[in-house]
XYZ file of C-alpha atoms in Angstrom:
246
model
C -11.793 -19.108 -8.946
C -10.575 -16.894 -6.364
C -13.012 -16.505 -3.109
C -14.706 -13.645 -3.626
C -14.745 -12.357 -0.090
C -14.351 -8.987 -0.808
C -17.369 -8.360 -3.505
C -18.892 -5.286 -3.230
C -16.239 -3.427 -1.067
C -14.561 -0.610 -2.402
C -11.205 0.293 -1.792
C -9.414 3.648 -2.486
C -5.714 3.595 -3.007
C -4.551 7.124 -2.864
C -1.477 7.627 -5.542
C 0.199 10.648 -7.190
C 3.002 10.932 -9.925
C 5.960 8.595 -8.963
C 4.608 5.989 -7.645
C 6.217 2.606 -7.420
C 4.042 1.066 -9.952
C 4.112 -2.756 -8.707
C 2.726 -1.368 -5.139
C -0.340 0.036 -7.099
C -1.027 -2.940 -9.533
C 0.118 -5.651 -7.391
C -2.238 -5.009 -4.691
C -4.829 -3.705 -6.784
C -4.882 -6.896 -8.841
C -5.175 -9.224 -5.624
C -8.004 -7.335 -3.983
C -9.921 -7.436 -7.186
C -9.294 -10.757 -7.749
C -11.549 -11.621 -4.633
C -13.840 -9.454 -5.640
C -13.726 -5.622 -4.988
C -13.857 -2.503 -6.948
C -10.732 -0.331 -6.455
C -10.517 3.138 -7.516
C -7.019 5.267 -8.195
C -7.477 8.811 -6.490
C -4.951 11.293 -7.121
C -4.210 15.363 -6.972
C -5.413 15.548 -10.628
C -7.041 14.079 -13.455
C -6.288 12.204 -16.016
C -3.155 10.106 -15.510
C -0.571 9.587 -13.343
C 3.174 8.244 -13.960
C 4.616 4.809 -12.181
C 7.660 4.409 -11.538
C 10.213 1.001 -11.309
C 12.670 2.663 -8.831
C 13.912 5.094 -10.345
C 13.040 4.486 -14.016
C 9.470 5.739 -15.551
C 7.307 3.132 -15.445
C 3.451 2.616 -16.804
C 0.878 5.532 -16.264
C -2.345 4.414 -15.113
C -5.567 6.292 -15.188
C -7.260 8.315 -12.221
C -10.938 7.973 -11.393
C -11.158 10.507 -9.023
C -9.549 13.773 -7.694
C -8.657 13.780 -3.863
C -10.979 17.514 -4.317
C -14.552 15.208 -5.001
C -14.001 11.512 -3.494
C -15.109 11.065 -0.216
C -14.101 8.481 2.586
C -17.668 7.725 3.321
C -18.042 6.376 -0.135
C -15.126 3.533 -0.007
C -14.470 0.839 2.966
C -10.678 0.915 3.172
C -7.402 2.661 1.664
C -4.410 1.814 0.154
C -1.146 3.936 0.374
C 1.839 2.632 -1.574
C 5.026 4.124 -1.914
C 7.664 5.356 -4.135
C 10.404 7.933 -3.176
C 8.622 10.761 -4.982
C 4.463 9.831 -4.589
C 4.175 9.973 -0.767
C 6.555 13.699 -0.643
C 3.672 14.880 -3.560
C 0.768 13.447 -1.206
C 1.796 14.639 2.524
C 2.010 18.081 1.270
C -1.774 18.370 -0.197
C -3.690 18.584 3.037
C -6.906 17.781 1.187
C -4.840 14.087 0.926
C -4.379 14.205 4.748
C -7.669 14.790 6.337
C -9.129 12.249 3.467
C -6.601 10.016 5.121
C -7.373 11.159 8.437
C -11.127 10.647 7.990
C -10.405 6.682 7.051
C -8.398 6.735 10.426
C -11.079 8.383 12.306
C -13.740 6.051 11.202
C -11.878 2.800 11.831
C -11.439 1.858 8.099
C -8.891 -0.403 7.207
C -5.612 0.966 5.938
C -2.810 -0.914 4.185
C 0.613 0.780 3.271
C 3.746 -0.385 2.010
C 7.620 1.068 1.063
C 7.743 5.088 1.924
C 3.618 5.211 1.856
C 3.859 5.408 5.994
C 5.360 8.974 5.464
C 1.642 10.242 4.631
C 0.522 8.439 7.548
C 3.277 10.689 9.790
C 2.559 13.629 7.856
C -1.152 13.329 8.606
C 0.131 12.855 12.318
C -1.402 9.778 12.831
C 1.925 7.875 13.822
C 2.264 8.490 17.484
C 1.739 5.119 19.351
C 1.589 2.896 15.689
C 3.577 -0.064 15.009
C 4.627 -0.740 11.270
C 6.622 -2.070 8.525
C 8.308 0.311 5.875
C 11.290 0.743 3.495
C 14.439 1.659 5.582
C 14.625 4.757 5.173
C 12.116 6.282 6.734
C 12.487 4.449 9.621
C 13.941 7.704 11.539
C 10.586 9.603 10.240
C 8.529 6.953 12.251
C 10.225 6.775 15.506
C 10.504 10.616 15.388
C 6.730 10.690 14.841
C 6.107 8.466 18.040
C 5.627 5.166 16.067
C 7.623 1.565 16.471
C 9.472 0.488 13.068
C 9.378 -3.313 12.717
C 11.825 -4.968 9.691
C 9.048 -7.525 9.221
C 7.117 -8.543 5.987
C 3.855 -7.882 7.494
C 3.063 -5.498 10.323
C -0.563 -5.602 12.116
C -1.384 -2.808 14.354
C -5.349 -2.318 15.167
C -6.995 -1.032 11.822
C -3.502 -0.875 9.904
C -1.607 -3.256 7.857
C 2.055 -2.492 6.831
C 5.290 -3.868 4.552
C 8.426 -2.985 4.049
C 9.134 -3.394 0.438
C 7.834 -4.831 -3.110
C 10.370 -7.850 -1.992
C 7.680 -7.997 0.445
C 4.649 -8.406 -1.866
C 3.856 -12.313 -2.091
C 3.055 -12.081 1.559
C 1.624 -8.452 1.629
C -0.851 -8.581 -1.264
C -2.373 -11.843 0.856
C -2.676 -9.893 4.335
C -4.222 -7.039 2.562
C -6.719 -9.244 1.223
C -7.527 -11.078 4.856
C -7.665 -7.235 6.718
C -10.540 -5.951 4.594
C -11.944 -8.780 4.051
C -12.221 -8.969 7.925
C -12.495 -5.574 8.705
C -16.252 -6.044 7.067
C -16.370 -9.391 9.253
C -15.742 -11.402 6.326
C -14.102 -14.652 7.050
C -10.421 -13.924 5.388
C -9.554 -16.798 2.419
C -7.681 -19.821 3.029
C -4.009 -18.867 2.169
C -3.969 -16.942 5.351
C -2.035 -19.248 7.554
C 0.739 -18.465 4.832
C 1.373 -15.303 6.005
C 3.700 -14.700 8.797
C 1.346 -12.530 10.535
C 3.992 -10.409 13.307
C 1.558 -8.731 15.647
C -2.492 -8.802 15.458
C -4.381 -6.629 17.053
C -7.676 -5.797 15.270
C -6.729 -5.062 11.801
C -3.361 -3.649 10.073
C -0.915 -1.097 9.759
C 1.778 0.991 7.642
C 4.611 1.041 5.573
C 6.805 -1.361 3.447
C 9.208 -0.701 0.928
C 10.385 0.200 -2.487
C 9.449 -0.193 -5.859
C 9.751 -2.631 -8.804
C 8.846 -3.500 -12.307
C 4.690 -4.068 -14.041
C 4.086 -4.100 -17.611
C 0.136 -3.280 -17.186
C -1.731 -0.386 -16.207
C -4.192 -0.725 -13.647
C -7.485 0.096 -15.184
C -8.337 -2.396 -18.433
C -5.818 -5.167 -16.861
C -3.968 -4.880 -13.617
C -1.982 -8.142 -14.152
C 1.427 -6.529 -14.829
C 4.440 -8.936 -13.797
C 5.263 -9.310 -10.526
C 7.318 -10.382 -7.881
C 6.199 -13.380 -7.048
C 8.909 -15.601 -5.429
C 11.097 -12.937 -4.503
C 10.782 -12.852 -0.582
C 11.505 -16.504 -0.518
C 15.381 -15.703 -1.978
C 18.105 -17.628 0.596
C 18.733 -14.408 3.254
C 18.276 -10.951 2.524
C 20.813 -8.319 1.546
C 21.505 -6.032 4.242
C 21.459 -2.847 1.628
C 17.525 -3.306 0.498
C 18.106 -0.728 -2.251
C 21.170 -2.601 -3.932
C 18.998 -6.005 -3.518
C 15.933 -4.239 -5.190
C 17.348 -2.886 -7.835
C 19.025 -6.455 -8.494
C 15.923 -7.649 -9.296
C 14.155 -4.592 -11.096
C-alpha cells in the first residue's frame, strides 16, 4: 500500500472542456493513491469533455463551479493543460483570482503542458521559472518568466512539466510538493525524480496531452504513460513524438 502522506489534504485541479484527459486522471490518480481527496472545479456543472490531443476523449464529472469553491477550503491546485482548457480558463477571471488567491497564500501549485498559460494570464509569471509544452514558451518569457525544457521544474511554491511524456516523473514530484508543502515527509520514490531546481516548493507548465480510458470520479485508473519518458532520446518535434504514442 501506497504511503499515505497526503490523507486528509485536498487538492483542487481547476479544468474546463478540452482538457488533456491523462493530465487530469494521471495526476489525480497518484495523489489519491497516497491519500487525498481531489475535487474537479470547472466554469459549469455537470461534466466536462477530455481530450487525447486532438481527439474527444472521456468526460469526467465536476464537483464544483469556479462561482462557489473557495481556495481556503483546499491545500493546493492542479492546472493541466490541453490546447483548448487553459484559453477557456484564462478568460473567466473568477478562474484567475481563485488561482491568484492559492498564489497569494503560498499553496502549492502544480501545472503541466499549456496549463502555465493561466498562470501568465493571472499575471503571476514575472520572475517564475517553469517547465511547459513548447509552445508557449514565447508566452512565458514575454510574461517575465524563465522556460526550462526539463521534466520537472521547482520554483518556490510551484511545480511544473512539460508534457504527458513527462508524467512518470511528474505525477511523483507532485506527490512529494504537497506532501511537503504541509511538512509531510515526501515518500520514498523521490530520489527518482530528477528534481532541476528546488527552492521551497514547485512550479508551472508541462506539455501535451494523451490517451485514459477512465473517468476521474468512480475510478481514475485510466491507462497511462508509464514508461514513456524513458524512450532512447527525444524527438525534437514534441507534437509529432506525442501523437506517436497517442
Amino acid at each position: 500500500m501506497a504511503e499515505q502522506v497526503l490523507e486528509g489534504i485536498r487538492i483542487a485541479i481547476i479544468a474546463a472542456d478540452g482538457f488533456e484527459q491523462v493530465e487530469v486522471t494521471r495526476p489525480a490518480k497518484a495523489l489519491e493513491k497516497h491519500g487525498a481527496e481531489v475535487e474537479i472545479v470547472s466554469l459549469r456543472p455537470g461534466s466536462i469533455q477530455g481530450m487525447n490531443l486532438l481527439y474527444p476523449g472521456k468526460k469526467i464529472d465536476v464537483d464544483r463551479t469556479v462561482f462557489t469553491a473557495d481556495a481556503d477550503d483546499y491545500h493546493g491546485l492542479h492546472i493541466p493543460g490541453g490546447f483548448i482548457n487553459p484559453d477557456f480558463l484564462r478568460q473567466s477571471e473568477h478562474v484567475l483570482d481563485f488561482v491568484r488567491a492559492f498564489e497569494a497564500a503560498g499553496k502549492p501549485i502544480s501545472t503541466i503542458c499549456h496549463g502555465p498559460w493561466v498562470l501568465v494570464s493571472a499575471g503571476l509569471m514575472q520572475g517564475r521559472r517553469v517547465a511547459s509544452w513548447p509552445g508557449i514558451k514565447d508566452d512565458i518569457r514575454n510574461a517575465g518568466g524563465e522556460w526550462v525544457d526539463e521534466k520537472v521544474v521547482h520554483d518556490g511554491n510551484w511545480v511544473s512539466s512539460r508534457s504527458p511524456l513527462d508524467l512518470s516523473a511528474f505525477d511523483k514530484a507532485i506527490v512529494a510538493h504537497f506532501a511537503e508543502a504541509v511538512g509531510r515527509e515526501a515518500p520514498g520514490f523521490v530520489g527518482e525524480v530528477s528534481w532541476g531546481r528546488w527552492l521551497v516548493g514547485t512550479a508551472a507548465v508541462a506539455a501535451a496531452g494523451y490517451a485514459v480510458q477512465r473517468r476521474v470520479r468512480g475510478g481514475r485508473d485510466g491507462d497511462g504513460v508509464d514508461g514513456a519518458d524513458t524512450r532512447a532520446g527525444r524527438s525534437t518535434d514534441p507534437v509529432s513524438e506525442y501523437a506517436g504514442s497517442v
